[in-house]
Short mmCIF file of C-alpha atoms in Angstrom, two decimals:
data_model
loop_
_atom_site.label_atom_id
_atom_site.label_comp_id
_atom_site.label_asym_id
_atom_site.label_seq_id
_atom_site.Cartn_x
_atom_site.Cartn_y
_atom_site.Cartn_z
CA UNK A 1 3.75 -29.83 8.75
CA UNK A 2 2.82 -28.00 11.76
CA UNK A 3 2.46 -24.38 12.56
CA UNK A 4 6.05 -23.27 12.79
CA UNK A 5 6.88 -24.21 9.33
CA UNK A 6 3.87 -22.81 8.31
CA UNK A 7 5.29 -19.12 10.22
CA UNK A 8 7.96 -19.82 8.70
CA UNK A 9 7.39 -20.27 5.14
CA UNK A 10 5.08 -16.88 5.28
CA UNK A 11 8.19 -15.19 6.19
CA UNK A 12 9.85 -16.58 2.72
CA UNK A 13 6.98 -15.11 0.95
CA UNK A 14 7.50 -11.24 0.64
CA UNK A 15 5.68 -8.36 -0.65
CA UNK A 16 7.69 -7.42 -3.85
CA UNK A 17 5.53 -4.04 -5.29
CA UNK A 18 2.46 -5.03 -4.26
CA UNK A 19 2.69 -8.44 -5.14
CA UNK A 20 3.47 -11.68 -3.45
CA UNK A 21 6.47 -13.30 -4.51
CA UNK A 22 9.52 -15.51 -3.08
CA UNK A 23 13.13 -16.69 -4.06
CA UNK A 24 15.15 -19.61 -4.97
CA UNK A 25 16.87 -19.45 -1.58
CA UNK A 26 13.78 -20.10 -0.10
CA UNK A 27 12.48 -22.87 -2.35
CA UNK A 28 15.93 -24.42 -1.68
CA UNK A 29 15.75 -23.99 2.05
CA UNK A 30 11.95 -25.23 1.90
CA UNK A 31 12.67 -27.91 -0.81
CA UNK A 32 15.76 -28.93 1.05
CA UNK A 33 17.50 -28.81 -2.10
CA UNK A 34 20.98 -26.77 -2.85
CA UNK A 35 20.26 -23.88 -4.11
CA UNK A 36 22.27 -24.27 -7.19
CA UNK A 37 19.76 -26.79 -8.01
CA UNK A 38 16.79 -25.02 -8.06
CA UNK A 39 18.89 -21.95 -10.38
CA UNK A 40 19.66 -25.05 -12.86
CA UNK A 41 16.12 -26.41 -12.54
CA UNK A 42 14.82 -23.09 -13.60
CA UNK A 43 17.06 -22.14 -16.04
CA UNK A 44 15.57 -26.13 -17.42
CA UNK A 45 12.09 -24.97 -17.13
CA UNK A 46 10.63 -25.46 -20.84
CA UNK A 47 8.41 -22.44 -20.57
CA UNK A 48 7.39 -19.63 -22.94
CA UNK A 49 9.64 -17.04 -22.77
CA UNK A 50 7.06 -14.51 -21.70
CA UNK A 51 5.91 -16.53 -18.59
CA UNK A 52 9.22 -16.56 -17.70
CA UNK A 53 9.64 -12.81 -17.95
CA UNK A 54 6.89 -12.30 -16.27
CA UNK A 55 7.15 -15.14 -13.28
CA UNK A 56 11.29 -15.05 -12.78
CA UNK A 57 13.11 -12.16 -11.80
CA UNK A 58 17.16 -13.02 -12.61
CA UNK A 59 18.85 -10.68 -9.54
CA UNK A 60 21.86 -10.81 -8.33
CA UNK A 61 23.63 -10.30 -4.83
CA UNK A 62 26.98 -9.70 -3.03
CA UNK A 63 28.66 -12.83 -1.87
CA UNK A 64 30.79 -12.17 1.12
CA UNK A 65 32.18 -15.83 1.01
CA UNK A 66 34.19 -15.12 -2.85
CA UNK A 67 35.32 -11.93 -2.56
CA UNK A 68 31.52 -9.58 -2.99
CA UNK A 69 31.49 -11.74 -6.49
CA UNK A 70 28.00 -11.67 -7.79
CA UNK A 71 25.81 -14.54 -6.73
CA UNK A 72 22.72 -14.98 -8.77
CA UNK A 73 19.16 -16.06 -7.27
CA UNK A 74 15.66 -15.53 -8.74
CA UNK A 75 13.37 -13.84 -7.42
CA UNK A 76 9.65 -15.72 -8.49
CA UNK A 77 5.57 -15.00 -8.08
CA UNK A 78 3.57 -17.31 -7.43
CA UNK A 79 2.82 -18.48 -11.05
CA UNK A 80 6.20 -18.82 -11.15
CA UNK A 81 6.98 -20.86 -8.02
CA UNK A 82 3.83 -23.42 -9.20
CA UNK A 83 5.37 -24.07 -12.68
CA UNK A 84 8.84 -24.45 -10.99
CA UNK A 85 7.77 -27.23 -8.17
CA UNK A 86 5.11 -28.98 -10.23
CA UNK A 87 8.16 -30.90 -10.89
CA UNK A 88 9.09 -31.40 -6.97
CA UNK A 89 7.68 -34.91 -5.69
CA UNK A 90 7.32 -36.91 -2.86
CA UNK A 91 5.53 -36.65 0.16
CA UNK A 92 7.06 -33.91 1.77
CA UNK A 93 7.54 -31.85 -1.46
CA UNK A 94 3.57 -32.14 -1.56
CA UNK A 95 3.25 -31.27 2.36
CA UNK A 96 5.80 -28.09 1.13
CA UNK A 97 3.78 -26.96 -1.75
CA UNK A 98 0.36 -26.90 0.17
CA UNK A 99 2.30 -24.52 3.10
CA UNK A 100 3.93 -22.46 0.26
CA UNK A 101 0.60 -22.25 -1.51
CA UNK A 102 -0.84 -20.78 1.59
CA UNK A 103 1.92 -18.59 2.97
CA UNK A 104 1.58 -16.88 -1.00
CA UNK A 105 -2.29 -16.51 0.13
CA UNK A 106 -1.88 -15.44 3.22
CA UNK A 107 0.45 -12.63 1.86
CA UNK A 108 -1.85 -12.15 -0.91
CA UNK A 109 -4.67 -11.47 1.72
CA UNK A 110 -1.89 -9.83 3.27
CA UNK A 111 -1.63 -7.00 0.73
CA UNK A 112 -5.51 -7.36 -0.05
CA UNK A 113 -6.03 -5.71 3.77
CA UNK A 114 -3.47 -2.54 3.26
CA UNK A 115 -5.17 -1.86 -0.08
CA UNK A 116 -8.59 -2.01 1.09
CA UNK A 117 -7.49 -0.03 4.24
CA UNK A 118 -5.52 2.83 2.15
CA UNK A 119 -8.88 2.79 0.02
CA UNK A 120 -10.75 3.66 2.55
CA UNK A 121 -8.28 6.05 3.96
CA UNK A 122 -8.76 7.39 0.68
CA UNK A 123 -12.66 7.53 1.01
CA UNK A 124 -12.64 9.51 3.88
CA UNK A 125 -10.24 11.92 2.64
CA UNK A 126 -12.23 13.14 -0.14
CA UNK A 127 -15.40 12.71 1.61
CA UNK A 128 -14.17 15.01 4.59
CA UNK A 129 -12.59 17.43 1.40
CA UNK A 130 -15.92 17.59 -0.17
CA UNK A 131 -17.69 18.28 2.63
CA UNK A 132 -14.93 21.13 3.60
CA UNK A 133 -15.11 22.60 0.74
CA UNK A 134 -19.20 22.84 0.87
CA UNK A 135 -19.06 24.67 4.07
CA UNK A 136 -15.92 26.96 3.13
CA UNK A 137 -18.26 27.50 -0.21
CA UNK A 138 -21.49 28.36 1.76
CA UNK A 139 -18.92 30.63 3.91
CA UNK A 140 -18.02 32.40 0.68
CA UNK A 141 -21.59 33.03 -0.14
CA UNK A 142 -22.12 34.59 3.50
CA UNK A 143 -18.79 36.22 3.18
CA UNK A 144 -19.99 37.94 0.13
CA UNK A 145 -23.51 38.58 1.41
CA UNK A 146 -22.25 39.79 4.37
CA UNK A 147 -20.04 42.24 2.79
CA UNK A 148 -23.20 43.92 1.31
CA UNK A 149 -25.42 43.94 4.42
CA UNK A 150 -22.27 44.98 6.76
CA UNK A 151 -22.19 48.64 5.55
CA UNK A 152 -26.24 49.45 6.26
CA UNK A 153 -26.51 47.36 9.31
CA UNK A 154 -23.19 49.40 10.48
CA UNK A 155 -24.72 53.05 9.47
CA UNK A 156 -27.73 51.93 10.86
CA UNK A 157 -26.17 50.49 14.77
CA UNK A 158 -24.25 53.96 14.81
CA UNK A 159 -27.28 56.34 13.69
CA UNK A 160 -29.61 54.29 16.69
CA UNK A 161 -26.49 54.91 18.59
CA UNK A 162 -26.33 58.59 18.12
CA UNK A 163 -30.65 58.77 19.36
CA UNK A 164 -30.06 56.55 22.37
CA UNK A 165 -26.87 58.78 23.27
CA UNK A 166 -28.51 61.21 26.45
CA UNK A 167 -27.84 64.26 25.42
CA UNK A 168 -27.18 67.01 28.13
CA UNK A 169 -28.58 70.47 27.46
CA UNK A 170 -25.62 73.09 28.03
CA UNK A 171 -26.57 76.54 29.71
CA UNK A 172 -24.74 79.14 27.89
CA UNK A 173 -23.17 81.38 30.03
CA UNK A 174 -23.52 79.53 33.21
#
């Protein structure tokens, strides 16, 4: 496999809420197997029904070639996709799977980055709040000392005022 398929196959992997997952087109197209294949070879799949809850995702899309009738795909994780090609053999199934595998790692590492990068987003948000809301606070406490010591330090400015003013002595009569 070389590096195009490897580009290639990362683009198959997607970010589905936060989590890395893929679809039967894309095992088909990978695979090269019709894609009504791989629906019948997971619908075969002799798993417990609650890994297959949890690992295939039954959706459905418009087909514009019959009419906008429903076409069904699945929609898999990564669990999923493993269980489902364990099966697949053959040289270049087992070149495929090792690409897959790390396309769903590189997405995985993918996803790993914008978490840790919102996290610290987050970090610094209430770090820069908390810090904010410390000097507002310490503001407050001036504010309300302040209030206090405006009054006397006012009373006292205008009474120094009222000596420094010259005053003129006025000759009655003059």
């Amino acid at each position: 496999m070389n590096m195009m398929t490897t580009l290639n196959l990362r683009a198959m992997v997607t970010s589905e809420n936060g989590e890395a997952k893929t679809t039967s087109y894309a095992v088909a197209e990978a695979f090269g197997k019709l894609h009504k294949n791989v629906i019948r070879d997971i619908e075969k799949l002799r798993c417990s029904d609650k890994f297959k809850a949890l690992n295939f995702e039954l959706c459905f899309e418009n087909n514009k070639l019959q009419n906008g009738k429903p076409r069904k795909f699945y929609q898999m994780t990564k669990d999923g996709w493993m269980f489902l090609v364990m099966g697949f053999n053959g040289e270049k199934a087992d070149a495929v799977k090792e690409q897959f595998i790390d396309a769903f790692n590189w997405m995985a590492s993918q996803l790993t980055q914008v978490f840790q990068s919102k996290w610290a987003r987050y970090n610094h948000i209430v770090g820069y709040r908390e810090n904010r809301k410390q000097q507002v606070s310490c503001s407050a406490r001036d504010m309300n000392v302040w209030k206090h010591e405006k009054h006397p330090l006012d009373d006292e400015i205008a009474q120094s005022e009222r000596e420094l003013q010259p005053s003129l002595p006025f000759a009655s009569g003059v």
